[in-house]
mmCIF file of C-alpha atoms in Angstrom:
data_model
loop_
_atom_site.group_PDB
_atom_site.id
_atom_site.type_symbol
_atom_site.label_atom_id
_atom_site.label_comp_id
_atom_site.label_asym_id
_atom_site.label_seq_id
_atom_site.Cartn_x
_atom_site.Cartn_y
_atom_site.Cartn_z
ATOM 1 C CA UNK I 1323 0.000 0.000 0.000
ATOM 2 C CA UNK I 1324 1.406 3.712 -0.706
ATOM 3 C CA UNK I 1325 1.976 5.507 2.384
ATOM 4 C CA UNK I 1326 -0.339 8.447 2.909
ATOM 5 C CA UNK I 1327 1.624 11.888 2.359
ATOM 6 C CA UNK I 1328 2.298 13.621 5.312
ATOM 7 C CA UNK I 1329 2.446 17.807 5.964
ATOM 8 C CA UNK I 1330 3.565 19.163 8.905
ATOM 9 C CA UNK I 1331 1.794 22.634 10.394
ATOM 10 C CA UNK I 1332 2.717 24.892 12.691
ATOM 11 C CA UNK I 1333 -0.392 27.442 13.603
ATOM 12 C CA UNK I 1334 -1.402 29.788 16.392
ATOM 13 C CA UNK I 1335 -4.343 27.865 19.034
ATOM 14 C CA UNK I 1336 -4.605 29.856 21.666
ATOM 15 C CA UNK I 1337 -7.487 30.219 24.769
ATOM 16 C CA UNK I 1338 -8.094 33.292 23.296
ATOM 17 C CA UNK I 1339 -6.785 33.473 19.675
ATOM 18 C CA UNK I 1340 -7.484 30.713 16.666
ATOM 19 C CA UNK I 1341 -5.873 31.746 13.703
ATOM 20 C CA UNK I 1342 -8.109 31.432 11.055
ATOM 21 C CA UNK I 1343 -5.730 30.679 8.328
ATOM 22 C CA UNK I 1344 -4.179 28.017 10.610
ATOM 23 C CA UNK I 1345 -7.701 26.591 10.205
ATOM 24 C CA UNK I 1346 -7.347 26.939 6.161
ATOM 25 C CA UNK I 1347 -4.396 25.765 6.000
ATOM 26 C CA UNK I 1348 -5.200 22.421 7.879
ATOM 27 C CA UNK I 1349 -8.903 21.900 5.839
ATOM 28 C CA UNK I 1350 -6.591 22.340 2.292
ATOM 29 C CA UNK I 1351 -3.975 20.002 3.154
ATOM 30 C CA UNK I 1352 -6.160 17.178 4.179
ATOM 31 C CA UNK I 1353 -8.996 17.639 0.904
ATOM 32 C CA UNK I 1354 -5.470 17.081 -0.707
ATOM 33 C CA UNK I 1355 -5.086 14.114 0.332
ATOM 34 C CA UNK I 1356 -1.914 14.808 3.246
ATOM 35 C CA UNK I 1357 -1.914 13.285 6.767
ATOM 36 C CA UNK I 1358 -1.421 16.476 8.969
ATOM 37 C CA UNK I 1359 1.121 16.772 11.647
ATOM 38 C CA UNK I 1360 -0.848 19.556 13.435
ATOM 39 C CA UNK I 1361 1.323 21.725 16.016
ATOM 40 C CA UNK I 1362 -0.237 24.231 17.910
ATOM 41 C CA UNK I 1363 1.265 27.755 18.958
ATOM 42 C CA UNK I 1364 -0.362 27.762 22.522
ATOM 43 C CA UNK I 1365 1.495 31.231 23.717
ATOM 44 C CA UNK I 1366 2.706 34.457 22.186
ATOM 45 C CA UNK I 1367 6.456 33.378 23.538
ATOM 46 C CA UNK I 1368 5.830 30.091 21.380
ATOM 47 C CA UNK I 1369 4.882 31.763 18.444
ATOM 48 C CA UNK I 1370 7.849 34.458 18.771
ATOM 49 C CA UNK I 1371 10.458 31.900 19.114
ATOM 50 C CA UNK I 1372 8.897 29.499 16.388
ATOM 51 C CA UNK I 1373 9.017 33.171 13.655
ATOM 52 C CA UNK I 1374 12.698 33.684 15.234
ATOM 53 C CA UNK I 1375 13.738 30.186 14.220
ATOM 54 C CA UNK I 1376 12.609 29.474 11.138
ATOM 55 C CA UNK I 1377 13.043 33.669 9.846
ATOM 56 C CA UNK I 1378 9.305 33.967 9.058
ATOM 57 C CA UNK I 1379 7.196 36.971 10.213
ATOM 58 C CA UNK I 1380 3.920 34.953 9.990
ATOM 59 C CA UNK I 1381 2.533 32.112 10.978
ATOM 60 C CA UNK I 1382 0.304 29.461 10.003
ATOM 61 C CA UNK I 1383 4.006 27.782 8.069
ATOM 62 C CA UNK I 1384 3.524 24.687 6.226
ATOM 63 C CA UNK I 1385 6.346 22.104 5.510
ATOM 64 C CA UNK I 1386 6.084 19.456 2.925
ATOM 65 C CA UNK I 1387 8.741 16.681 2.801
ATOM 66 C CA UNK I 1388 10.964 19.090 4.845
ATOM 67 C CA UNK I 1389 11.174 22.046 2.639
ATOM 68 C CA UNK I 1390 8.824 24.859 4.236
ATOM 69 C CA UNK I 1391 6.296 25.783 1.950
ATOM 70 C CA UNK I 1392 4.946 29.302 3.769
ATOM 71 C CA UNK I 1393 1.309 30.685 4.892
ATOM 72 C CA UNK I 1394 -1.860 30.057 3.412
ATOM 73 C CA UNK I 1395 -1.539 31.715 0.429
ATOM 74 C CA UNK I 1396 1.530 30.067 -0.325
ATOM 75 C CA UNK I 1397 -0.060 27.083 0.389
ATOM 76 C CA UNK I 1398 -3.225 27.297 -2.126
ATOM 77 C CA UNK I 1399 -0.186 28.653 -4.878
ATOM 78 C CA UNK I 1400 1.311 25.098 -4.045
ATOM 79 C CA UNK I 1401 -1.204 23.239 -4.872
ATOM 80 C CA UNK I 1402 -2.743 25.536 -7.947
ATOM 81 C CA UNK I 1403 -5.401 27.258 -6.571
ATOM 82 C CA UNK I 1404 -6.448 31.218 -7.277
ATOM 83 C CA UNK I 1405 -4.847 33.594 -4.593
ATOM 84 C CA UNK I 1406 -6.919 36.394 -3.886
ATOM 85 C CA UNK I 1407 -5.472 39.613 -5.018
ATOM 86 C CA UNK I 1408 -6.435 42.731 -2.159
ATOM 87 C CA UNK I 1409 -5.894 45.617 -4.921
ATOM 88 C CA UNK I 1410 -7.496 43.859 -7.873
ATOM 89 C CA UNK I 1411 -10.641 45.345 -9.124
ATOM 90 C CA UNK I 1412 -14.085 43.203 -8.423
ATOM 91 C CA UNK I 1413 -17.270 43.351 -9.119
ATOM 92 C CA UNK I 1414 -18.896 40.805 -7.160
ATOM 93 C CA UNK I 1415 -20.260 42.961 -4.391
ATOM 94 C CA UNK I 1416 -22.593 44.592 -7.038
ATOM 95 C CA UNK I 1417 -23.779 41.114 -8.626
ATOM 96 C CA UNK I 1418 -24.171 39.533 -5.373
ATOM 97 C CA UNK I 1419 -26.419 42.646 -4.221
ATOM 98 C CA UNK I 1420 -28.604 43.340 -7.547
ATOM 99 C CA UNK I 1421 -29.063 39.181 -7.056
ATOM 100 C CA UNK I 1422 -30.287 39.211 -3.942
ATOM 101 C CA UNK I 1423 -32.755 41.909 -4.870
ATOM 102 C CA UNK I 1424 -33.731 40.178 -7.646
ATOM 103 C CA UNK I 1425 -34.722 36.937 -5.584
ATOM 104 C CA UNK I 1426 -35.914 39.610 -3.115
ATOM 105 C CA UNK I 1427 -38.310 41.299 -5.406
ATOM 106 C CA UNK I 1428 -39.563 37.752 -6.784
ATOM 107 C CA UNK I 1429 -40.242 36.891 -4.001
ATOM 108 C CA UNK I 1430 -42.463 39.729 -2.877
ATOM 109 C CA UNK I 1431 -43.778 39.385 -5.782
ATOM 110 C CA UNK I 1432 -44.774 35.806 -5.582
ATOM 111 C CA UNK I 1433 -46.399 36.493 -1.733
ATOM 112 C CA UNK I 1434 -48.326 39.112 -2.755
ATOM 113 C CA UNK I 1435 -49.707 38.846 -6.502
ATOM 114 C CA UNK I 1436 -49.079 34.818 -6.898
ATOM 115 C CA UNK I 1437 -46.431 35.604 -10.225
ATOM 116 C CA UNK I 1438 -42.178 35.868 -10.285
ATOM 117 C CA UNK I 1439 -42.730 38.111 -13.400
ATOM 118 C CA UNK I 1440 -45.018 41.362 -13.529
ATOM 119 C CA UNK I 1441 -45.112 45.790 -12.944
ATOM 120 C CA UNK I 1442 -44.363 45.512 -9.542
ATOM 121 C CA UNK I 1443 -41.340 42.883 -9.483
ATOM 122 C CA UNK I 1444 -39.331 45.620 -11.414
ATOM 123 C CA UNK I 1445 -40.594 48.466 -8.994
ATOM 124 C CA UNK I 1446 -39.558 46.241 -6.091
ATOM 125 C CA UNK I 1447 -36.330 45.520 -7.649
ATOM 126 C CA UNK I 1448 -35.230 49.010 -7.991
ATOM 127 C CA UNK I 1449 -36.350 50.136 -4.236
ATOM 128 C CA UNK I 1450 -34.762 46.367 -2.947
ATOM 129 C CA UNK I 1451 -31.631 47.836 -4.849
ATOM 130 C CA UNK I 1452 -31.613 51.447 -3.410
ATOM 131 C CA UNK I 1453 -32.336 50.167 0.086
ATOM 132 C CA UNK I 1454 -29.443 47.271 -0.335
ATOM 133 C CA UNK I 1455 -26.622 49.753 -1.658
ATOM 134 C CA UNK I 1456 -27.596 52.077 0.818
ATOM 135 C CA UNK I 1457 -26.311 49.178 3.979
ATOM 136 C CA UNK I 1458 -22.627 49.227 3.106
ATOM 137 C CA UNK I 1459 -22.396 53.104 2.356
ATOM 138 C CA UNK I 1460 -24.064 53.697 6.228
ATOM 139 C CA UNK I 1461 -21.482 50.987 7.366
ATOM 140 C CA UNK I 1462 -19.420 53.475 7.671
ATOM 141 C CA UNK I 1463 -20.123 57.389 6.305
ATOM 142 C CA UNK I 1464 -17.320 58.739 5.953
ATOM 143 C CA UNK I 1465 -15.701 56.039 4.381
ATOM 144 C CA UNK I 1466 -18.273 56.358 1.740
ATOM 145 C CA UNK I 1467 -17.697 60.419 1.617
ATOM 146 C CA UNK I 1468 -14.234 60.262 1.017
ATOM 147 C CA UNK I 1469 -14.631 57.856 -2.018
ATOM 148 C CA UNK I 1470 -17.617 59.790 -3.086
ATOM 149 C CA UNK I 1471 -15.864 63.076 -2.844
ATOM 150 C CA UNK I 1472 -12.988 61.715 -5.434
ATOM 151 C CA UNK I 1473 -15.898 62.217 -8.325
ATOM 152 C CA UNK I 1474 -19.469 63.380 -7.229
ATOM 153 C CA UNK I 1475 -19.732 67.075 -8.837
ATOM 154 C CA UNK I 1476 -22.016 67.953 -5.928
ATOM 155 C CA UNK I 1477 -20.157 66.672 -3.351
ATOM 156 C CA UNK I 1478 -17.021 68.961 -4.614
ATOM 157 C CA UNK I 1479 -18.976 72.108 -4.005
ATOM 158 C CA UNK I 1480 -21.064 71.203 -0.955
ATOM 159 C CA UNK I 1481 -19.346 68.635 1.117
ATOM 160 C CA UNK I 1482 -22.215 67.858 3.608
ATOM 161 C CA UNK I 1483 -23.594 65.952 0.435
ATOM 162 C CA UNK I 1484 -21.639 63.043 0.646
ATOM 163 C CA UNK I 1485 -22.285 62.791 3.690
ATOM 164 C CA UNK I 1486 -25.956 63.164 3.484
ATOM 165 C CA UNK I 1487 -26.158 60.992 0.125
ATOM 166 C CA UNK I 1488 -26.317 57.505 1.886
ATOM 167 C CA UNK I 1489 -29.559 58.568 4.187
ATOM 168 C CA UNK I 1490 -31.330 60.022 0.782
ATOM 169 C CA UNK I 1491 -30.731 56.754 -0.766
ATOM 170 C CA UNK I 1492 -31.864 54.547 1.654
ATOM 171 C CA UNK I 1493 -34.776 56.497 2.604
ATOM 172 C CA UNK I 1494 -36.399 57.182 -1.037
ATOM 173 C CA UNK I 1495 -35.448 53.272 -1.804
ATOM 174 C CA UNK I 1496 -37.755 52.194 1.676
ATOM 175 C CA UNK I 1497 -40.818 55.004 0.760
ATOM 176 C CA UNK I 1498 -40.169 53.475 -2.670
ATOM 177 C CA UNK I 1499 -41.017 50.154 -1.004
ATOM 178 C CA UNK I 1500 -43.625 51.051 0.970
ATOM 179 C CA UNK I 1501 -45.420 53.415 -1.773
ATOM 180 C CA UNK I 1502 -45.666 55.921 0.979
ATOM 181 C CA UNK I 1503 -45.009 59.759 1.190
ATOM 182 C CA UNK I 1504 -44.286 59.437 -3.124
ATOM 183 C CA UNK I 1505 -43.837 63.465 -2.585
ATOM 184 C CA UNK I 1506 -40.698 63.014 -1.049
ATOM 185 C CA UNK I 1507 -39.182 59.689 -2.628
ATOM 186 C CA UNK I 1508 -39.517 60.962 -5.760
ATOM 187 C CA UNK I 1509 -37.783 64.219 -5.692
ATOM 188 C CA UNK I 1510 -35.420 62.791 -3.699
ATOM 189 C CA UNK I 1511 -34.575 59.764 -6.057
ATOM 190 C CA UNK I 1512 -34.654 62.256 -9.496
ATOM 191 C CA UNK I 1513 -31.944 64.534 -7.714
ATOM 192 C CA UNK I 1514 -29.769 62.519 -6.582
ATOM 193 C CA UNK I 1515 -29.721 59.882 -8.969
ATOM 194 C CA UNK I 1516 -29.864 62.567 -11.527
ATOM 195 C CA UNK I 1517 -26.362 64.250 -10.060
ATOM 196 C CA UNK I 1518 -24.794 60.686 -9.547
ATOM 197 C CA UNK I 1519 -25.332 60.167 -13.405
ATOM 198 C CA UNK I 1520 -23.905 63.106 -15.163
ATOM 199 C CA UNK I 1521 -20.931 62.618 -12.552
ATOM 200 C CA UNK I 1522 -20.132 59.493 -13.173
ATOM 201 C CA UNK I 1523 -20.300 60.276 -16.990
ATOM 202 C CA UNK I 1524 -18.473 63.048 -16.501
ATOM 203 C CA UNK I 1525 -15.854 61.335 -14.639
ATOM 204 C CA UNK I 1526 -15.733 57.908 -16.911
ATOM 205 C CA UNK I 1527 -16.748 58.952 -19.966
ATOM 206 C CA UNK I 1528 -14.993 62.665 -20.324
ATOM 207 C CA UNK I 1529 -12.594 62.608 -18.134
ATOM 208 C CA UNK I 1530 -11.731 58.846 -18.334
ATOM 209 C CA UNK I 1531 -10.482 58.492 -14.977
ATOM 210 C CA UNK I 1532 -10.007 54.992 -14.049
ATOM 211 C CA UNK I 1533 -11.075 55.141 -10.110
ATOM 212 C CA UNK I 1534 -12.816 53.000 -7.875
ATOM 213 C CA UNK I 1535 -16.760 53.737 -7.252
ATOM 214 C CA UNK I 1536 -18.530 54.398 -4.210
ATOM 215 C CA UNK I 1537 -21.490 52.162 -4.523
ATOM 216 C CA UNK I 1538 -20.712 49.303 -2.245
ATOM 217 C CA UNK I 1539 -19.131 51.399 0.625
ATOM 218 C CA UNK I 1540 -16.000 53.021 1.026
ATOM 219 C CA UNK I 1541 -13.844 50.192 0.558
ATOM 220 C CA UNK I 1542 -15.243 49.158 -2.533
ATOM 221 C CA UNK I 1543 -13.165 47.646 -5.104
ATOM 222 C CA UNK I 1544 -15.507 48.123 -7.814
ATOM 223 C CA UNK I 1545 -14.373 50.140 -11.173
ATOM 224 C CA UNK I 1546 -16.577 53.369 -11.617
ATOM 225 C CA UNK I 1547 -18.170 53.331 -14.548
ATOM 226 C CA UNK I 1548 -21.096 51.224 -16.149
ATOM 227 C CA UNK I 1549 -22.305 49.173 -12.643
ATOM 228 C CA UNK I 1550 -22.394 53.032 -11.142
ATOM 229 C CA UNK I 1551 -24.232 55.038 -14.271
ATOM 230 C CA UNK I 1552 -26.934 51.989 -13.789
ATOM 231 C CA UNK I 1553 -27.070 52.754 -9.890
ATOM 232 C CA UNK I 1554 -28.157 55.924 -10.863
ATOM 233 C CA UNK I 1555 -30.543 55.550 -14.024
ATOM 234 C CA UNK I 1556 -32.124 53.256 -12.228
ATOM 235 C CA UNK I 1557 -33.407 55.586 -9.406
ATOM 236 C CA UNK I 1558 -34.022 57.953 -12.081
ATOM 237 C CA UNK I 1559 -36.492 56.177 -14.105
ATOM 238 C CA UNK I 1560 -37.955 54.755 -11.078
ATOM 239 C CA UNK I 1561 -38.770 58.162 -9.795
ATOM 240 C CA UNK I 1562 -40.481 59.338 -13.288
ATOM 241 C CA UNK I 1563 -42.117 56.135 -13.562
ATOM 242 C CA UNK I 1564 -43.937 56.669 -10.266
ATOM 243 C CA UNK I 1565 -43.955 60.090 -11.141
ATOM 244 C CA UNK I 1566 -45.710 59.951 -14.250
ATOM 245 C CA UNK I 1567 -48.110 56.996 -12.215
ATOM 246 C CA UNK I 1568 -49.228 60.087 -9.997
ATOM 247 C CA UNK I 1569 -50.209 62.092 -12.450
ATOM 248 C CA UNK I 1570 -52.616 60.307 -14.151
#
């Protein structure tokens, strides 16, 4: 019978402190197959002397037939798998959120008129939308007002705007919702989604700036440009589509 390869891994378990990519580390070694000589860092005087040692500054450290391998992300490069790069560009936050209100607005739509498809699945979708991009942005204000300030034309001249922007959103996208108080979500919606269009344009399409939008919070790694112009039509047509449902 082949003997069953064999890692050895040193990670931080402590009473207080389980390093998570100890924990990765250990999970991608054994669903590749290796037998896992697990040692645990129990103290911070452990861990010191185990970096001094072996001239590492981290820890979890993999070895592999005696040659050290490194941390986690060394690991998953070992073995061929995708490394996640912190300054790459991403737009996943956007699909997962426009998802979930699409599943969101089905399924209101489904509870309350028996269909997936129909009027008011799209007018959910759009206040879902406003009210989910609006979470991350209030995560943390002035995270979002810094990034915002970098290319909103308002913002620029009146800084209390970017600061204001995330509450305006949030609130037009839940009267949206609700179909209540239409006298303020509307004008509210038009303006600032009006603003956030011609400014991204400006920015993208004029300028051609190649910066990172706002939409998803102030750490957002997502490219200004098309996902952020939609943002923004979106709340535009939504307010002249109820608009133009009040007048008649």
């Amino acid at each position: 019978m082949t003997a069953r390869k064999t890692a050895v891994l040193h990670r931080m378990v402590m009473d207080k402190h389980v390093c998570p990519y100890g924990l990765k580390s250990k999970y991608l070694l054994e669903s590749q197959g290796y037998a896992v000589e697990d040692h645990w860092l129990t103290t911070r005087e452990e861990t010191d002397a185990f970096k001094a040692k072996h001239g590492v500054k981290t820890t979890p450290q993999t070895f592999i037939d005696g040659s050290r391998i490194g941390g986690n992300d060394d690991l998953r490069r070992y073995f061929g798998k995708k490394v996640k790069d912190a300054d790459a560009v991403s737009y996943v936050p956007v699909i997962a959120l426009f998802a979930m209100a699409a599943l969101m607005a089905g399924a209101i739509s489904w509870l309350t008129m028996g269909s997936l498809l129909s009027v008011m699945t799209i007018e959910t979708f759009i206040a879902v939308a406003m009210c989910l991009l609006a979470v991350p942005k209030l995560q943390d204000v002035d995270a979002f007002a810094t990034m915002f300030l970098g290319y909103d034309l308002l913002a620029r001249r009146w800084l209390p705007y970017a600061y204001i922007y995330p509450f305006a959103e949030g609130l037009a996208g839940v009267l949206m919702l609700a179909r209540a108080l239409d006298w303020v979500s509307i004008p509210v919606a038009l303006f600032i989604g009006s603003v956030g269009a011609v400014s991204v344009f400006y920015a993208v399409y004029v300028q051609k700036r190649d910066i990172k939008c706002a939409c998803v919070g102030g750490s957002s790694r997502v490219p200004l440009g098309f996902v952020s112009l939609t943002e923004n039509v979106m709340m535009v047509a939504m307010a002249l589509w109820m608009a133009s449902g009040a007048a008649m």
